[in-house]
Amino acid sequence: MVQYHIQQDSEIPASKQLFDQIQFAIASRQYPPGHKLPSTRQLAMETGLHRNTISKVYRQLEETGLVESYAGSGIYVKAQGHEGGNRRQAGFLNQFSPEAYKVVQDSLNQLLGQGCSLNQARELFLSEIDWRLRCSARVLVTVESRDIGAGELMVQELEESLGIPVQLVPMEELSEALDKTHSATVVTSRYFIGKAEAIVAPKSVRVIPVDIYDYEPELKLIKSLSKGNRLGVVSISSGILKVVEIIVHSLRGDELLVMTAQIKDNYKLKALVRSSQIIISDQASYQTVKEAILAAREDIIRPPKLIRCENYIGSKSINLLKRELGLG
């Protein structure tokens, strides 16, 4: 069960704290598609916020395309892209002409006439289709330019997991890139799914949202740290770091000293390594942080404990993409 923590005396508006926590719960699939969000009354009791404030947050979530409201029923997490099956399948089948359908029948009859069983014919068709899909598949990862680091992280993980080339395209350049291809699969996180779907809608491509890792072990660690602990967080994504700062602040307020650094910022990274007691790093940054700790060993009495996060993309989403792309 998702628990919310609001720092009432914070400079960060309470509505912003709640919005980011709910958005994180949706993006990490703690709230999966179809999940009913707590009522404004429930959240008011849990967070101490006014129900009008919670209603405002829900409206903002609906405007971003993450949730949808049903009169008299409540607020639900919205299914996006092609997850959960293609609801347009019937229309897809109906668009083919009788001539095309006859070609399929004739081809099947020829195979059966040559002694193939139905199962064997099916395997022949599927293997040929899968082969062509693999050859023609073009996978594009898209995020907004302001958080291109998140895209770099996704590309690295997808290439390692899928074993195919993956191209990173800033959201602002996606429409132009899609004009140059006849088929593609666009992948993005739920943080950017609304904008991606709006761009992809007129194109002959599909968009698939991926769930991010829920960071449960890391959040559990943060909750357990003693007051005054110095926590460092390193990532290649500026967006991840901003969300981390808000989530940690919502959990612990000013009890922890939190320092963040993008991996390319050597000055901030060195300062973070010398000041932190615990450092949490994404996989893409882990080796660089480890080397920075070794380089600073003579300048620090006790090296910080370095914790490497799991993949940014959830394992279920990786498996979904493999199936969608015919990769197993």
CSV table of C-alpha atoms in Angstrom, one decimal:
chain,number,residue,atom,x,y,z
A,1,MET,CA,0.0,0.0,0.0
A,2,VAL,CA,1.4,3.4,-1.0
A,3,GLN,CA,1.9,5.8,1.9
A,4,TYR,CA,2.1,9.5,1.5
A,5,HIS,CA,4.3,11.9,3.5
A,6,ILE,CA,3.8,15.6,3.3
A,7,GLN,CA,6.1,18.2,4.9
A,8,GLN,CA,3.7,21.0,5.8
A,9,ASP,CA,6.4,23.5,6.6
A,10,SER,CA,8.4,22.9,3.4
A,11,GLU,CA,9.1,25.5,0.7
A,12,ILE,CA,7.9,22.9,-1.8
A,13,PRO,CA,4.1,23.3,-2.0
A,14,ALA,CA,2.1,20.4,-0.5
A,15,SER,CA,0.3,19.9,-3.8
A,16,LYS,CA,3.6,19.5,-5.6
A,17,GLN,CA,4.8,16.9,-3.0
A,18,LEU,CA,1.6,14.9,-3.4
A,19,PHE,CA,1.5,15.2,-7.2
A,20,ASP,CA,5.1,13.9,-7.5
A,21,GLN,CA,4.5,11.0,-5.1
A,22,ILE,CA,1.4,9.8,-7.0
A,23,GLN,CA,3.1,10.2,-10.3
A,24,PHE,CA,6.0,8.1,-9.0
A,25,ALA,CA,3.6,5.4,-7.8
A,26,ILE,CA,2.0,5.3,-11.3
A,27,ALA,CA,5.4,5.4,-13.1
A,28,SER,CA,6.8,2.5,-10.9
A,29,ARG,CA,3.5,0.5,-11.3
A,30,GLN,CA,2.7,0.6,-7.6
A,31,TYR,CA,-0.5,1.9,-9.1
A,32,PRO,CA,-1.0,-0.3,-12.3
A,33,PRO,CA,-3.4,0.6,-15.1
A,34,GLY,CA,-7.0,0.3,-13.9
A,35,HIS,CA,-6.1,0.9,-10.3
A,36,LYS,CA,-8.5,3.1,-8.4
A,37,LEU,CA,-6.8,6.0,-6.6
A,38,PRO,CA,-7.8,6.8,-3.0
A,39,SER,CA,-10.8,9.1,-2.6
A,40,THR,CA,-10.1,12.8,-1.7
A,41,ARG,CA,-11.6,12.0,1.7
A,42,GLN,CA,-9.2,9.1,2.3
A,43,LEU,CA,-6.2,11.2,1.2
A,44,ALA,CA,-7.3,14.1,3.3
A,45,MET,CA,-7.3,11.9,6.4
A,46,GLU,CA,-3.9,10.4,5.5
A,47,THR,CA,-2.1,13.6,4.5
A,48,GLY,CA,-3.9,16.3,6.5
A,49,LEU,CA,-4.4,18.2,3.2
A,50,HIS,CA,-7.7,19.9,2.3
A,51,ARG,CA,-9.8,17.9,-0.1
A,52,ASN,CA,-9.8,20.9,-2.5
A,53,THR,CA,-6.0,20.6,-2.7
A,54,ILE,CA,-6.3,16.9,-3.4
A,55,SER,CA,-8.9,17.5,-6.1
A,56,LYS,CA,-6.6,20.0,-7.7
A,57,VAL,CA,-3.8,17.4,-7.8
A,58,TYR,CA,-6.1,14.8,-9.4
A,59,ARG,CA,-7.1,17.3,-12.0
A,60,GLN,CA,-3.5,17.9,-12.8
A,61,LEU,CA,-2.9,14.2,-13.1
A,62,GLU,CA,-5.9,13.9,-15.5
A,63,GLU,CA,-4.5,16.8,-17.6
A,64,THR,CA,-1.2,14.9,-18.0
A,65,GLY,CA,-3.1,11.8,-19.2
A,66,LEU,CA,-2.0,9.6,-16.4
A,67,VAL,CA,-5.5,9.1,-14.8
A,68,GLU,CA,-9.1,9.3,-15.9
A,69,SER,CA,-12.2,10.0,-13.9
A,70,TYR,CA,-15.5,8.3,-14.0
A,71,ALA,CA,-18.5,10.1,-12.6
A,72,GLY,CA,-19.8,8.4,-9.5
A,73,SER,CA,-17.0,5.9,-9.5
A,74,GLY,CA,-13.7,7.6,-8.9
A,75,ILE,CA,-10.2,8.2,-10.4
A,76,TYR,CA,-8.4,5.4,-12.1
A,77,VAL,CA,-4.9,5.0,-13.6
A,78,LYS,CA,-5.2,5.2,-17.3
A,79,ALA,CA,-4.0,2.4,-19.6
A,80,GLN,CA,-1.6,3.9,-22.3
A,81,GLY,CA,-0.2,2.9,-25.6
A,82,HIS,CA,-0.6,-0.7,-26.5
A,83,GLU,CA,-0.4,-2.2,-23.0
A,84,GLY,CA,-3.0,-4.8,-22.2
A,85,GLY,CA,-3.6,-5.7,-25.8
A,86,ASN,CA,-4.6,-3.8,-28.9
A,87,ARG,CA,-8.2,-2.5,-28.5
A,88,ARG,CA,-8.2,-1.7,-32.2
A,89,GLN,CA,-7.6,-5.3,-33.2
A,90,ALA,CA,-11.0,-5.8,-34.8
A,91,GLY,CA,-10.6,-2.7,-36.9
A,92,PHE,CA,-7.1,-3.8,-37.9
A,93,LEU,CA,-8.4,-7.1,-39.2
A,94,ASN,CA,-11.4,-5.6,-41.1
A,95,GLN,CA,-9.1,-3.2,-43.1
A,96,PHE,CA,-7.8,-6.0,-45.3
A,97,SER,CA,-9.5,-6.8,-48.6
A,98,PRO,CA,-11.0,-10.1,-49.5
A,99,GLU,CA,-8.2,-10.5,-52.0
A,100,ALA,CA,-5.6,-10.3,-49.3
A,101,TYR,CA,-7.5,-12.9,-47.2
A,102,LYS,CA,-7.7,-15.2,-50.2
A,103,VAL,CA,-3.9,-15.0,-50.6
A,104,VAL,CA,-3.5,-16.2,-47.1
A,105,GLN,CA,-6.0,-19.1,-47.7
A,106,ASP,CA,-4.3,-20.2,-50.9
A,107,SER,CA,-0.8,-20.1,-49.3
A,108,LEU,CA,-2.1,-22.2,-46.4
A,109,ASN,CA,-3.8,-24.7,-48.8
A,110,GLN,CA,-0.6,-25.1,-50.8
A,111,LEU,CA,1.4,-25.9,-47.6
A,112,LEU,CA,-1.2,-28.4,-46.4
A,113,GLY,CA,-1.2,-30.0,-49.9
A,114,GLN,CA,2.6,-30.5,-49.6
A,115,GLY,CA,2.0,-32.5,-46.4
A,116,CYS,CA,2.4,-29.8,-43.7
A,117,SER,CA,0.2,-30.1,-40.7
A,118,LEU,CA,-1.7,-27.0,-39.5
A,119,ASN,CA,0.8,-26.6,-36.6
A,120,GLN,CA,3.8,-26.8,-39.0
A,121,ALA,CA,2.2,-24.3,-41.3
A,122,ARG,CA,1.5,-22.0,-38.4
A,123,GLU,CA,5.2,-22.2,-37.3
A,124,LEU,CA,6.4,-21.5,-40.9
A,125,PHE,CA,4.2,-18.4,-41.1
A,126,LEU,CA,5.1,-17.1,-37.6
A,127,SER,CA,8.9,-17.7,-38.1
A,128,GLU,CA,8.8,-15.8,-41.3
A,129,ILE,CA,6.8,-12.9,-39.8
A,130,ASP,CA,9.0,-12.8,-36.7
A,131,TRP,CA,12.1,-12.7,-38.9
A,132,ARG,CA,10.8,-9.8,-40.9
A,133,LEU,CA,9.7,-7.9,-37.8
A,134,ARG,CA,13.2,-8.3,-36.4
A,135,CYS,CA,14.8,-7.0,-39.5
A,136,SER,CA,12.5,-4.1,-39.9
A,137,ALA,CA,12.0,-3.2,-36.2
A,138,ARG,CA,13.2,0.2,-35.2
A,139,VAL,CA,13.1,1.0,-31.6
A,140,LEU,CA,13.1,4.7,-30.6
A,141,VAL,CA,13.4,5.9,-27.0
A,142,THR,CA,12.0,9.4,-26.5
A,143,VAL,CA,12.2,11.8,-23.5
A,144,GLU,CA,12.1,15.5,-23.2
A,145,SER,CA,15.4,17.3,-23.9
A,146,ARG,CA,15.5,18.7,-20.4
A,147,ASP,CA,15.9,15.1,-19.1
A,148,ILE,CA,17.9,13.5,-21.9
A,149,GLY,CA,19.9,11.6,-19.2
A,150,ALA,CA,16.8,9.5,-18.5
A,151,GLY,CA,16.7,8.6,-22.1
A,152,GLU,CA,20.4,7.6,-22.1
A,153,LEU,CA,19.8,5.4,-19.2
A,154,MET,CA,16.8,3.7,-20.9
A,155,VAL,CA,18.8,3.2,-24.1
A,156,GLN,CA,21.7,1.6,-22.3
A,157,GLU,CA,19.4,-0.8,-20.4
A,158,LEU,CA,17.3,-1.7,-23.5
A,159,GLU,CA,20.3,-2.4,-25.7
A,160,GLU,CA,21.7,-4.7,-23.0
A,161,SER,CA,18.4,-6.5,-22.4
A,162,LEU,CA,17.1,-6.7,-26.0
A,163,GLY,CA,20.3,-7.2,-27.8
A,164,ILE,CA,19.3,-4.8,-30.6
A,165,PRO,CA,20.2,-1.2,-31.5
A,166,VAL,CA,18.1,1.4,-29.8
A,167,GLN,CA,18.0,5.1,-30.9
A,168,LEU,CA,17.5,8.0,-28.6
A,169,VAL,CA,15.3,10.8,-30.0
A,170,PRO,CA,14.4,13.9,-28.0
A,171,MET,CA,10.7,14.4,-27.7
A,172,GLU,CA,11.0,17.8,-29.6
A,173,GLU,CA,12.5,15.9,-32.6
A,174,LEU,CA,10.2,12.8,-32.5
A,175,SER,CA,7.7,13.9,-35.2
A,176,GLU,CA,10.5,14.7,-37.7
A,177,ALA,CA,12.2,11.4,-37.0
A,178,LEU,CA,8.9,9.5,-37.5
A,179,ASP,CA,8.4,11.2,-40.9
A,180,LYS,CA,11.5,9.3,-42.1
A,181,THR,CA,10.4,5.8,-41.2
A,182,HIS,CA,7.6,3.5,-42.2
A,183,SER,CA,7.5,1.4,-39.0
A,184,ALA,CA,8.9,1.8,-35.5
A,185,THR,CA,8.2,1.2,-31.9
A,186,VAL,CA,8.4,4.3,-29.6
A,187,VAL,CA,9.3,3.6,-26.0
A,188,THR,CA,9.1,6.1,-23.2
A,189,SER,CA,8.4,6.2,-19.5
A,190,ARG,CA,5.0,7.1,-18.1
A,191,TYR,CA,6.4,10.5,-17.1
A,192,PHE,CA,6.3,11.4,-20.8
A,193,ILE,CA,3.6,9.1,-22.2
A,194,GLY,CA,1.0,11.8,-22.7
A,195,LYS,CA,3.1,13.9,-25.0
A,196,ALA,CA,4.5,10.9,-26.8
A,197,GLU,CA,1.1,9.6,-27.7
A,198,ALA,CA,0.0,13.0,-29.0
A,199,ILE,CA,3.0,13.1,-31.4
A,200,VAL,CA,2.7,9.4,-32.4
A,201,ALA,CA,-1.1,9.4,-33.0
A,202,PRO,CA,-1.1,10.5,-36.6
A,203,LYS,CA,1.9,8.3,-37.5
A,204,SER,CA,2.0,4.6,-38.5
A,205,VAL,CA,3.9,3.6,-35.4
A,206,ARG,CA,3.1,2.3,-31.9
A,207,VAL,CA,4.1,3.7,-28.6
A,208,ILE,CA,4.7,1.5,-25.5
A,209,PRO,CA,5.1,3.0,-22.0
A,210,VAL,CA,7.6,1.2,-19.7
A,211,ASP,CA,7.4,1.1,-16.0
A,212,ILE,CA,10.3,2.3,-13.9
A,213,TYR,CA,11.9,0.4,-11.1
A,214,ASP,CA,10.0,1.0,-7.8
A,215,TYR,CA,13.2,1.7,-5.7
A,216,GLU,CA,11.6,-0.1,-2.7
A,217,PRO,CA,14.9,-1.2,-1.1
A,218,GLU,CA,16.4,2.3,-1.5
A,219,LEU,CA,13.3,3.9,0.0
A,220,LYS,CA,13.3,1.5,2.9
A,221,LEU,CA,17.0,2.4,3.5
A,222,ILE,CA,16.2,6.1,3.4
A,223,LYS,CA,13.4,5.7,5.9
A,224,SER,CA,15.8,3.9,8.3
A,225,LEU,CA,18.7,6.3,8.2
A,226,SER,CA,19.4,8.1,11.5
A,227,LYS,CA,18.8,11.8,11.7
A,228,GLY,CA,21.7,13.9,10.4
A,229,ASN,CA,22.9,11.3,7.9
A,230,ARG,CA,24.5,12.7,4.8
A,231,LEU,CA,23.0,11.0,1.7
A,232,GLY,CA,24.4,11.3,-1.8
A,233,VAL,CA,22.5,10.4,-5.0
A,234,VAL,CA,24.2,10.2,-8.4
A,235,SER,CA,22.5,9.7,-11.8
A,236,ILE,CA,23.0,10.6,-15.4
A,237,SER,CA,19.4,12.0,-15.3
A,238,SER,CA,18.6,15.4,-14.0
A,239,GLY,CA,14.9,14.5,-13.8
A,240,ILE,CA,15.6,11.5,-11.6
A,241,LEU,CA,17.6,13.6,-9.2
A,242,LYS,CA,14.9,16.3,-9.0
A,243,VAL,CA,12.2,13.6,-8.2
A,244,VAL,CA,14.6,12.0,-5.7
A,245,GLU,CA,15.1,15.3,-3.8
A,246,ILE,CA,11.3,15.8,-3.5
A,247,ILE,CA,10.6,12.2,-2.5
A,248,VAL,CA,13.3,12.1,0.1
A,249,HIS,CA,12.2,15.5,1.5
A,250,SER,CA,8.6,14.3,1.7
A,251,LEU,CA,9.8,11.2,3.6
A,252,ARG,CA,12.3,12.8,6.0
A,253,GLY,CA,12.0,16.6,5.7
A,254,ASP,CA,15.3,18.3,6.9
A,255,GLU,CA,16.4,15.3,8.9
A,256,LEU,CA,18.8,14.2,6.2
A,257,LEU,CA,21.4,16.2,4.3
A,258,VAL,CA,20.9,15.2,0.6
A,259,MET,CA,23.5,16.0,-2.1
A,260,THR,CA,22.9,15.1,-5.7
A,261,ALA,CA,25.1,15.1,-8.8
A,262,GLN,CA,24.9,14.2,-12.4
A,263,ILE,CA,27.7,11.9,-13.4
A,264,LYS,CA,29.2,14.4,-15.8
A,265,ASP,CA,29.5,17.1,-13.2
A,266,ASN,CA,33.0,16.3,-11.8
A,267,TYR,CA,33.1,19.1,-9.3
A,268,LYS,CA,29.8,18.2,-7.6
A,269,LEU,CA,30.7,14.5,-7.8
A,270,LYS,CA,34.0,15.0,-6.0
A,271,ALA,CA,32.3,17.1,-3.3
A,272,LEU,CA,29.5,14.5,-2.9
A,273,VAL,CA,32.0,11.7,-2.5
A,274,ARG,CA,33.9,13.6,0.2
A,275,SER,CA,30.8,14.6,2.1
A,276,SER,CA,28.4,11.6,1.9
A,277,GLN,CA,28.1,8.7,4.3
A,278,ILE,CA,26.0,6.7,1.9
A,279,ILE,CA,25.8,7.1,-1.9
A,280,ILE,CA,23.0,5.7,-4.1
A,281,SER,CA,23.8,5.4,-7.8
A,282,ASP,CA,22.1,4.2,-10.9
A,283,GLN,CA,23.9,1.5,-12.9
A,284,ALA,CA,25.1,3.8,-15.6
A,285,SER,CA,27.0,5.9,-13.0
A,286,TYR,CA,28.1,3.2,-10.6
A,287,GLN,CA,31.6,2.5,-12.0
A,288,THR,CA,32.4,6.2,-12.2
A,289,VAL,CA,31.3,6.8,-8.7
A,290,LYS,CA,33.3,3.8,-7.5
A,291,GLU,CA,36.4,5.2,-9.2
A,292,ALA,CA,35.8,8.7,-7.7
A,293,ILE,CA,35.7,7.1,-4.2
A,294,LEU,CA,39.0,5.3,-4.8
A,295,ALA,CA,40.6,8.5,-6.1
A,296,ALA,CA,39.5,10.4,-3.0
A,297,ARG,CA,40.5,7.7,-0.5
A,298,GLU,CA,43.4,9.6,0.9
A,299,ASP,CA,41.2,12.7,1.6
A,300,ILE,CA,38.5,10.9,3.5
A,301,ILE,CA,38.7,9.1,6.8
A,302,ARG,CA,35.8,6.7,6.1
A,303,PRO,CA,34.8,6.0,2.5
A,304,PRO,CA,31.0,6.2,1.9
A,305,LYS,CA,29.0,3.1,1.4
A,306,LEU,CA,28.1,2.9,-2.3
A,307,ILE,CA,24.7,1.3,-3.3
A,308,ARG,CA,23.9,0.5,-6.9
A,309,CYS,CA,20.2,0.6,-7.9
A,310,GLU,CA,18.6,-2.0,-10.1
A,311,ASN,CA,17.7,-1.2,-13.7
A,312,TYR,CA,15.7,2.0,-14.2
A,313,ILE,CA,13.2,0.1,-16.3
A,314,GLY,CA,11.1,-2.6,-14.6
A,315,SER,CA,11.7,-6.2,-15.5
A,316,LYS,CA,8.1,-6.8,-16.5
A,317,SER,CA,8.3,-4.0,-19.1
A,318,ILE,CA,11.5,-5.5,-20.5
A,319,ASN,CA,9.7,-8.8,-20.9
A,320,LEU,CA,6.7,-7.0,-22.6
A,321,LEU,CA,9.0,-5.3,-25.1
A,322,LYS,CA,10.7,-8.6,-25.9
A,323,ARG,CA,7.4,-10.1,-26.7
A,324,GLU,CA,6.2,-7.1,-28.7
A,325,LEU,CA,9.4,-7.1,-30.8
A,326,GLY,CA,9.4,-10.9,-31.3
A,327,LEU,CA,12.6,-11.4,-29.3
A,328,GLY,CA,11.4,-14.2,-27.1
